[in-house]
Short mmCIF file of C-alpha atoms in Angstrom, two decimals:
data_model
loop_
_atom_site.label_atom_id
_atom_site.label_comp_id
_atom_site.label_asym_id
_atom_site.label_seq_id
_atom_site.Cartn_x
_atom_site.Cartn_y
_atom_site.Cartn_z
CA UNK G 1 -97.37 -38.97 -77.10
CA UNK G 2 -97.65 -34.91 -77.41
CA UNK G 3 -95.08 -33.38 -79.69
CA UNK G 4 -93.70 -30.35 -78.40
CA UNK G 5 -92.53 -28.46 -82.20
CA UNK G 6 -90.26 -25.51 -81.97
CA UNK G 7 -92.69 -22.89 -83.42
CA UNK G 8 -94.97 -23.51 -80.47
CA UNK G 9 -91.90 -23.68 -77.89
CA UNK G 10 -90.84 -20.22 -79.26
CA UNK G 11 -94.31 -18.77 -78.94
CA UNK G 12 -94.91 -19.73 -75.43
CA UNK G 13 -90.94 -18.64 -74.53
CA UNK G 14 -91.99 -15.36 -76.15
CA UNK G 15 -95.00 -15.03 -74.51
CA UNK G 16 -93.80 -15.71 -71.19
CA UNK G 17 -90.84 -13.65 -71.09
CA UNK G 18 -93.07 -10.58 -71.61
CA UNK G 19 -94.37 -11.28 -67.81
CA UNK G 20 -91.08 -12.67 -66.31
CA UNK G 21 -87.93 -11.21 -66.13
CA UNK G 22 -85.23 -14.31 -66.51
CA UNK G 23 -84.45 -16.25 -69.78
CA UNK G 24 -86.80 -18.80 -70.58
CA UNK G 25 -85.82 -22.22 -72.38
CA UNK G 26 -88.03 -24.86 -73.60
CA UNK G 27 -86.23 -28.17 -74.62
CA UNK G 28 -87.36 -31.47 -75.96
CA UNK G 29 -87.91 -34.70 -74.54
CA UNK G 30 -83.82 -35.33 -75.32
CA UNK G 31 -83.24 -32.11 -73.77
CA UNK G 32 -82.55 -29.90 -77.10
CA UNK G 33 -83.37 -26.08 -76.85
CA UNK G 34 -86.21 -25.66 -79.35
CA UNK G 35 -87.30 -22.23 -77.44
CA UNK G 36 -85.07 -19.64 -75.95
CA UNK G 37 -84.70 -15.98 -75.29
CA UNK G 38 -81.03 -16.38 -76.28
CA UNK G 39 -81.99 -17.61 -80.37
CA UNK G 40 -77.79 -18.15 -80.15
CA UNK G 41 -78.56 -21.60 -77.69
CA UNK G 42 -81.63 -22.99 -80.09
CA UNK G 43 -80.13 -26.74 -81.04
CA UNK G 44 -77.84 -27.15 -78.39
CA UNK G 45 -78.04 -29.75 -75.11
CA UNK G 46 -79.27 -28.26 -72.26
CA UNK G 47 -77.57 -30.45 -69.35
CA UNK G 48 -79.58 -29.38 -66.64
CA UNK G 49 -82.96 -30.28 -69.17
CA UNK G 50 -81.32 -34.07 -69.73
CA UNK G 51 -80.99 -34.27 -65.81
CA UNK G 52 -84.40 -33.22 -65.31
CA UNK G 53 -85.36 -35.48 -67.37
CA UNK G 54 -83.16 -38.64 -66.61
CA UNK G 55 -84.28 -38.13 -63.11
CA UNK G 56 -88.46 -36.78 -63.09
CA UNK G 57 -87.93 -34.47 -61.16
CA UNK G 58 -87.24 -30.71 -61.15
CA UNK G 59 -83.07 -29.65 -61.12
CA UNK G 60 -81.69 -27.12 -59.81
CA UNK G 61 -78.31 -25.51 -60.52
CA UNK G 62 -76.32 -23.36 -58.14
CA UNK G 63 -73.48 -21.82 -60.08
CA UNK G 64 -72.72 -21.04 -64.36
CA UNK G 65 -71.09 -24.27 -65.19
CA UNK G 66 -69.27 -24.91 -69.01
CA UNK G 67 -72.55 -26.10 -70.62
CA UNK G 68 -75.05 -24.84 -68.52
CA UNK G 69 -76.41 -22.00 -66.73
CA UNK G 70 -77.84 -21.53 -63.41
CA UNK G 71 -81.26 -22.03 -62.69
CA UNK G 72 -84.29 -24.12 -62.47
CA UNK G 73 -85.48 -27.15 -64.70
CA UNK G 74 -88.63 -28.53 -64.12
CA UNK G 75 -90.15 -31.72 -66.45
CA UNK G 76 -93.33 -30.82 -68.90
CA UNK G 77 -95.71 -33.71 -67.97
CA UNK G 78 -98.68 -34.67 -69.59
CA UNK G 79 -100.70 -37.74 -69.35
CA UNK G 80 -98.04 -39.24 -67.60
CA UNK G 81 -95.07 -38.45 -69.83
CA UNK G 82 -92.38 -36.17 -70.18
CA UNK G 83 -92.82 -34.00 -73.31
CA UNK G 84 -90.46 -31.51 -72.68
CA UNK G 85 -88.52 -29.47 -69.82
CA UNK G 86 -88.63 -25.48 -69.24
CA UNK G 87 -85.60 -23.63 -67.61
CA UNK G 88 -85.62 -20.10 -65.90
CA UNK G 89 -81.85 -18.36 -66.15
CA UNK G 90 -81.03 -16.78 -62.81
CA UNK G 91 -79.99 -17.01 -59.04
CA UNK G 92 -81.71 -20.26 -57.84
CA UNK G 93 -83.41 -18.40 -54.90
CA UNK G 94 -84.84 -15.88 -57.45
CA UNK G 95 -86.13 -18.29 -59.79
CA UNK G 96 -87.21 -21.00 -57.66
CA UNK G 97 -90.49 -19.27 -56.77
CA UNK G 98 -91.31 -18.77 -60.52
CA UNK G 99 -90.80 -22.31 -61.23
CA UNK G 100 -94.12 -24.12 -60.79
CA UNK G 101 -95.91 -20.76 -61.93
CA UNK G 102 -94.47 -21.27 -64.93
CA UNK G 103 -94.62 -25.15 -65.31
CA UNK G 104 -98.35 -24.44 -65.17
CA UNK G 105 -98.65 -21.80 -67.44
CA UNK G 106 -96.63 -23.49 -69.94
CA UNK G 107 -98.76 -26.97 -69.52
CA UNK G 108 -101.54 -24.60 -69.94
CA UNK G 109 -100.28 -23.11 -73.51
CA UNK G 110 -99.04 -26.15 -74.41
CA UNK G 111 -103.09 -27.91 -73.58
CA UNK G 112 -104.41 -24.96 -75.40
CA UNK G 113 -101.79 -25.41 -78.27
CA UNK G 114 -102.60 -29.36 -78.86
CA UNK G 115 -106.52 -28.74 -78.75
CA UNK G 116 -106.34 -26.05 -81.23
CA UNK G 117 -104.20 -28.61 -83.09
CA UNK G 118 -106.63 -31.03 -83.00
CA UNK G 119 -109.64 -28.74 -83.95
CA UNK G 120 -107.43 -27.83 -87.16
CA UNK G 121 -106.43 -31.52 -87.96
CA UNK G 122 -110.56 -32.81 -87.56
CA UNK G 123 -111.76 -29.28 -89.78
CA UNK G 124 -109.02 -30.61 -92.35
CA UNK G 125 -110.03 -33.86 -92.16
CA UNK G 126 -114.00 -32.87 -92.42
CA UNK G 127 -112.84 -30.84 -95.10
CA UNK G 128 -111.26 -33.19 -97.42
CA UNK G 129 -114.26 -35.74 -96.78
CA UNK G 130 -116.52 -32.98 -98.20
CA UNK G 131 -114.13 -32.04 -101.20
CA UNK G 132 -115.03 -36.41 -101.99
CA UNK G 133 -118.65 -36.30 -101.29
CA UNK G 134 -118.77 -33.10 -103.85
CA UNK G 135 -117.29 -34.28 -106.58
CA UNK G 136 -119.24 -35.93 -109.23
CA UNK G 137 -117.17 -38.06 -110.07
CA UNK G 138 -116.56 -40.19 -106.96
CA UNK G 139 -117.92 -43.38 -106.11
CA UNK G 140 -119.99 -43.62 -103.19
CA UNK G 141 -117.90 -47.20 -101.36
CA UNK G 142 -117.88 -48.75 -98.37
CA UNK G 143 -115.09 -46.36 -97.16
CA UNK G 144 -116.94 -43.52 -97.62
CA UNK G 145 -120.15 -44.30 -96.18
CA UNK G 146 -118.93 -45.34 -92.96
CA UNK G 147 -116.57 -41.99 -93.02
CA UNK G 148 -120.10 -40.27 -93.72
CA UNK G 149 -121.85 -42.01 -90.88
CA UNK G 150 -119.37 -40.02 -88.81
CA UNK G 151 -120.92 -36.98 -89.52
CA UNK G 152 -124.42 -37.92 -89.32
CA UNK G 153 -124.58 -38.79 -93.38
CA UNK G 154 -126.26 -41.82 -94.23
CA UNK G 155 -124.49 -41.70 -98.15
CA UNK G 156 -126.99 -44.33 -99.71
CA UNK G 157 -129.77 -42.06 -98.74
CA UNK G 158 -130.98 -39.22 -101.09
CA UNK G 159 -130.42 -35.89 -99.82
CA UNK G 160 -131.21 -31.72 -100.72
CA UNK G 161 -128.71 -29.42 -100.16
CA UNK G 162 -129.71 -26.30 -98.57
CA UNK G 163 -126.96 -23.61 -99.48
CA UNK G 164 -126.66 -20.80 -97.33
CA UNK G 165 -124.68 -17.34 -97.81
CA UNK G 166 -124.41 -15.27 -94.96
CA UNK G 167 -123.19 -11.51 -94.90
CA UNK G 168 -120.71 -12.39 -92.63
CA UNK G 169 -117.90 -15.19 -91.71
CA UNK G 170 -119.99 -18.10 -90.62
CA UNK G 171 -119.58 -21.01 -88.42
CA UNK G 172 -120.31 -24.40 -89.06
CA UNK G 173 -121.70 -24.71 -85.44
CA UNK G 174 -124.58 -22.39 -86.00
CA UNK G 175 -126.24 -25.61 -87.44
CA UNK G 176 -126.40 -28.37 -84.80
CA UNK G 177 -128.62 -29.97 -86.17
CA UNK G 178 -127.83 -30.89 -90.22
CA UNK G 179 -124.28 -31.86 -91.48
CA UNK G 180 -123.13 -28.78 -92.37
CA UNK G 181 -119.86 -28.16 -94.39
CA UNK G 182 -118.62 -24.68 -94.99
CA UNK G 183 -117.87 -24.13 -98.64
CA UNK G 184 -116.30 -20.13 -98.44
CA UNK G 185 -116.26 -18.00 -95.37
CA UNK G 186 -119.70 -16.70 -95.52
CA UNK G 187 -121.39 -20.01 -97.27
CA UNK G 188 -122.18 -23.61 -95.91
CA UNK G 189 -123.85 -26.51 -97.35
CA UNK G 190 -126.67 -28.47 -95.37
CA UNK G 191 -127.46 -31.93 -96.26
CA UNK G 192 -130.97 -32.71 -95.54
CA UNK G 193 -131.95 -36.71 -95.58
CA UNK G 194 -135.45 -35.84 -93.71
CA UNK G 195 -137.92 -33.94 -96.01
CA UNK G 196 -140.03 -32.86 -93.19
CA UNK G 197 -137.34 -31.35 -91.30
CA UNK G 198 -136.82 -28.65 -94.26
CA UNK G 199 -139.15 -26.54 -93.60
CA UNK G 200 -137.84 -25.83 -89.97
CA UNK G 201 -134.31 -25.78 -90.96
CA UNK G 202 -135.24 -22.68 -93.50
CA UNK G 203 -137.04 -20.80 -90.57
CA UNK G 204 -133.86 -21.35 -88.12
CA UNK G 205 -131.77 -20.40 -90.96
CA UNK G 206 -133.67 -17.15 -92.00
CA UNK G 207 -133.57 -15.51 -88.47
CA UNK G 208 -130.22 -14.51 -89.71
CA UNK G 209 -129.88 -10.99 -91.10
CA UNK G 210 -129.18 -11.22 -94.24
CA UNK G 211 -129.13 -14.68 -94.71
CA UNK G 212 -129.92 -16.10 -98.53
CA UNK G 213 -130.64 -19.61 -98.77
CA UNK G 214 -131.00 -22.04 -102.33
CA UNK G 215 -132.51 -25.66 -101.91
CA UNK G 216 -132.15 -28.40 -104.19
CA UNK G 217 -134.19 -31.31 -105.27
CA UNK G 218 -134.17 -34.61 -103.89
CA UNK G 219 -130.49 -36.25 -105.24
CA UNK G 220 -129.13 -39.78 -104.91
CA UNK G 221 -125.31 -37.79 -104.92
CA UNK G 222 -124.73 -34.54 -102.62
CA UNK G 223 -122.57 -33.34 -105.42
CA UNK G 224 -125.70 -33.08 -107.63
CA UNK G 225 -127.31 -31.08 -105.09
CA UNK G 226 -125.01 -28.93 -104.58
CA UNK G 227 -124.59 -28.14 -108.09
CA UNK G 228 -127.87 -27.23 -108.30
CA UNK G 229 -128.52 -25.08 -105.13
CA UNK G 230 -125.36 -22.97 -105.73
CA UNK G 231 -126.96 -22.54 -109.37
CA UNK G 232 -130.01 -22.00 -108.29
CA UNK G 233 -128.47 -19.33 -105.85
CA UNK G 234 -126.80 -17.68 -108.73
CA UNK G 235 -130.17 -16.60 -109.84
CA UNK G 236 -130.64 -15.14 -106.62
CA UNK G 237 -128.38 -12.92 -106.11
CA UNK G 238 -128.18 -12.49 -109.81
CA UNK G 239 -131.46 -10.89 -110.47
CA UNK G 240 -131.48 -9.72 -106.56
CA UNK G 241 -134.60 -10.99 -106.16
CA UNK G 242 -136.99 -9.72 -103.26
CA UNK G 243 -137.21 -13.53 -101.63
CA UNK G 244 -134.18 -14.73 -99.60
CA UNK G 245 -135.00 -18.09 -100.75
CA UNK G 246 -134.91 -19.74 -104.01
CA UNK G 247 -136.07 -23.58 -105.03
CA UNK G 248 -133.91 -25.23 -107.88
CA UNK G 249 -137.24 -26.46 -108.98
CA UNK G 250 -138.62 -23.10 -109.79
CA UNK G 251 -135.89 -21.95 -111.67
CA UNK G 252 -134.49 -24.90 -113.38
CA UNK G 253 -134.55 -23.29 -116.70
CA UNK G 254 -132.23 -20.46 -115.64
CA UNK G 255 -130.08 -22.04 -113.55
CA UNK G 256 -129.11 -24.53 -116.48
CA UNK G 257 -128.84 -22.32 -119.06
CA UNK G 258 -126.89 -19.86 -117.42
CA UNK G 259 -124.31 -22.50 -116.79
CA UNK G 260 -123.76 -23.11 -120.09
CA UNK G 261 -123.46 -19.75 -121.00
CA UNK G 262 -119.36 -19.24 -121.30
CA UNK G 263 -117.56 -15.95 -121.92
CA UNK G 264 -120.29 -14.40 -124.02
CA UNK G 265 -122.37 -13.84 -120.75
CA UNK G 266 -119.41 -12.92 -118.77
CA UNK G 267 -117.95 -10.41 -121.50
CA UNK G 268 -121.57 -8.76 -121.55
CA UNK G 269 -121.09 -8.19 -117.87
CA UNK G 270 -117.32 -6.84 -117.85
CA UNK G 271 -119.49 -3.90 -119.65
CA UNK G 272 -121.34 -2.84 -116.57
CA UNK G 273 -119.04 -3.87 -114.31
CA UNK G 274 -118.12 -0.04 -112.97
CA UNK G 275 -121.91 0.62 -113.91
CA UNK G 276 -123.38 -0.28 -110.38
CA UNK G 277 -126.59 2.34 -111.32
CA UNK G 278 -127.08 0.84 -114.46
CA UNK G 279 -127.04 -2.91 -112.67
CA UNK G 280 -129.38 -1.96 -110.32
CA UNK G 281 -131.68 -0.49 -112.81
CA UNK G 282 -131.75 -3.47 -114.65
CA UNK G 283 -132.69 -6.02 -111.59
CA UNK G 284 -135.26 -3.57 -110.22
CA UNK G 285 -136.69 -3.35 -113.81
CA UNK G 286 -136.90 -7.41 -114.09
CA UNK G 287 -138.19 -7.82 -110.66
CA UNK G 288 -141.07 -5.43 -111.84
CA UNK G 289 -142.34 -7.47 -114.20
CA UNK G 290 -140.75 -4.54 -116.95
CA UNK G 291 -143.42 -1.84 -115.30
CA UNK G 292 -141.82 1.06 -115.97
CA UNK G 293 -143.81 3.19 -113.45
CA UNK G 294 -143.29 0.49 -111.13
CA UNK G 295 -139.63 0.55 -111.78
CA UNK G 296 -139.10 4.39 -111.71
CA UNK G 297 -141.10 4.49 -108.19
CA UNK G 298 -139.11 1.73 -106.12
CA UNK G 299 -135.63 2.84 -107.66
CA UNK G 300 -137.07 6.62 -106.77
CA UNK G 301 -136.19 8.35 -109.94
CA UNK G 302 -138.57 10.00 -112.56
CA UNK G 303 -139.60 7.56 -115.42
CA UNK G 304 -137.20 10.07 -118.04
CA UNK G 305 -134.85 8.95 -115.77
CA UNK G 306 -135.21 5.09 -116.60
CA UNK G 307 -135.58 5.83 -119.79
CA UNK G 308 -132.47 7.25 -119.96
CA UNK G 309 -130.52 4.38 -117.81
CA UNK G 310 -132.39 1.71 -120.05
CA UNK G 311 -131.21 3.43 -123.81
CA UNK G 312 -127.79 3.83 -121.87
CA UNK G 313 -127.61 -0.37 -121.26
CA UNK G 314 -128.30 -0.66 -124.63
CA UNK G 315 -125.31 1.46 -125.87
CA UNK G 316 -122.92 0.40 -123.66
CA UNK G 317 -123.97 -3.54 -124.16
CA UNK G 318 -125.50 -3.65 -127.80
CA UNK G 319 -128.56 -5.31 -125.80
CA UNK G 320 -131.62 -3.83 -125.55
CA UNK G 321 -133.34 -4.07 -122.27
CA UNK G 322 -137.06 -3.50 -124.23
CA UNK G 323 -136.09 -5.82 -126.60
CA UNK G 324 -137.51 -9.57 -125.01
CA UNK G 325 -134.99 -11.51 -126.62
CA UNK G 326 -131.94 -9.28 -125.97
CA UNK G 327 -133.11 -8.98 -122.35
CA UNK G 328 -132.97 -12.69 -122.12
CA UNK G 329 -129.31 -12.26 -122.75
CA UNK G 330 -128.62 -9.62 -120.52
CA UNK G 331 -130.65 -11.66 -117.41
CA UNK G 332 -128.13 -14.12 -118.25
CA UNK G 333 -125.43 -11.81 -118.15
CA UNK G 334 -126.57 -10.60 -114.25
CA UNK G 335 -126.58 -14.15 -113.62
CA UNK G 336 -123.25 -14.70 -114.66
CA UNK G 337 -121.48 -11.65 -112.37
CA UNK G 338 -122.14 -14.57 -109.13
CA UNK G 339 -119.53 -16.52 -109.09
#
């Protein structure tokens, strides 16, 4: 049976009132006030609710009696059972033609009020099942696979996770087709059991704006996959490559290493962090292949310029950017500003 709670009485006795001009109460299948107008009569027995409901029917009540006003009471039915009654204050004849109008419209809030419920209690539930599925250290059982089969997993069967980061909040129902879980606002995780179907998932995925996307290898655990696309797209965004898609296989080395970097990486970046020029000086100059007329033309500047914004990296980090070793350190320290 529905539960009618007292936050969601209140809200639809608030709402209501703003359209009709009596007193609204909502009580509970004992006939308690859990929504009023008057917050003073929250708790107390509402005689003309526990009539309403003792009999089915809607009561009516002519005059102010000790423990009751005047007005209407009509039961809150659904599927066949009384979850609830709502009463309108007033003259009987005044409020009478409100009462079904606002039987319905409470039914109504109360319908929308339960499914919204339910979409919260399955995106909690989906949620927790993915918090199992991506830790390492759970065991796939019995349990769990036939939990998985419920969203379209088949658990024994290796997977790659395609993780995607979007510009914008996402929604796992832009992907109908996949198992999709969404790890942030603007990220989900797609687990892929098909190989062939990859390719087509990418394409869909990249007609969004914006859109970067990481792939794993093949895994026998989803929690190994997504370890390694969300490393993988750490390298991405990292480096801020010019693809909007990035393989775990072709950047294996990075990816690992970078994870095992600690606080030395991340204390390199705290360095640049209010240095957004001298950041995006350093991508553009990996992404050119260290071409320093390459560099200087796509970040529009003359090549004193770069110059300049390379010899002030190296001051401000102790890592020289022309130096091959030291710029192995500070690609590890771009890498390390994702988190």
């Amino acid at each position: 049976m529905y539960e009618l709670k007292p936050q969601q009485a209140q809200s639809i006795v608030d709402r209501m009132m703003k359209d009709i001009p009596y007193n609204i109460n909502i009580m509970d299948p004992n006939g308690i006030i859990i929504g009023s107008g008057n917050p003073k009569r929250i708790g107390t027995l509402h005689h003309g609710a526990a009539a309403a409901i003792q009999q089915g029917k809607a009561v009516e009540i002519e005059q102010d009696e000790e423990f009751v006003k005047k007005g209407i009471n009509l039961p809150i039915t659904m599927n066949g059972t009384i979850v609830g009654v709502v009463g309108i204050s007033g003259a009987v004849e005044e409020t009478r033609p409100f009462g079904n109008l606002v039987k319905s419209a409470v039914i109504l809030l109360i319908e929308q009020g339960a499914a919204l419920e339910k979409k919260r209690l399955e995106s909690s539930l989906k949620q927790e099942f993915f918090s199992l599925i991506s830790d390492p250290s759970v065991s796939y059982t019995k349990e769990l696979g036939e939990r998985a089969a419920a969203y379209g997993i088949r658990l024994l069967q290796p997977s790659q996770i395609v993780y995607a980061e979007f510009p914008d909040e996402v929604e796992e129902r832009l992907i109908q087709t996949f198992p999709a879980f969404k790890t942030s606002p603007h990220s989900l995780c797609i687990i892929v059991q098909e190989a062939e179907r990859l390719e087509h998932l990418q394409a869909q995925l990249q007609r969004s704006p914006g859109v970067l996307l990481a792939v794993s290898l093949m895994n026998d655990k989803i929690a190994d996959g997504l370890r390694q696309a969300k490393s993988a797209m750490r390298v991405l965004q990292g480096l801020s490559l010019d693809e909007r898609s990035i393989s775990y296989g072709d950047c294996r080395f990075l990816a690992d290493t970078a994870n095992l970097q600690g606080p030395a990486a991340a204390n390199l970046s705290g360095l640049l962090e209010k240095h957004d020029d001298l950041i995006q000086t350093l991508q553009t100059y990996l992404k050119c292949n260290l071409n320093a007329n390459e560099t200087a033309s796509r970040l529009i500047i003359h090549r004193n310029t770069l110059h300049y914004r390379l010899d002030r990296i190296h001051k401000i980090t102790g890592r020289d950017p022309k130096h091959v070793l030291e710029l192995v350190e500070l690609i590890f320290m771009l890498i390390s500003r994702v988190p």
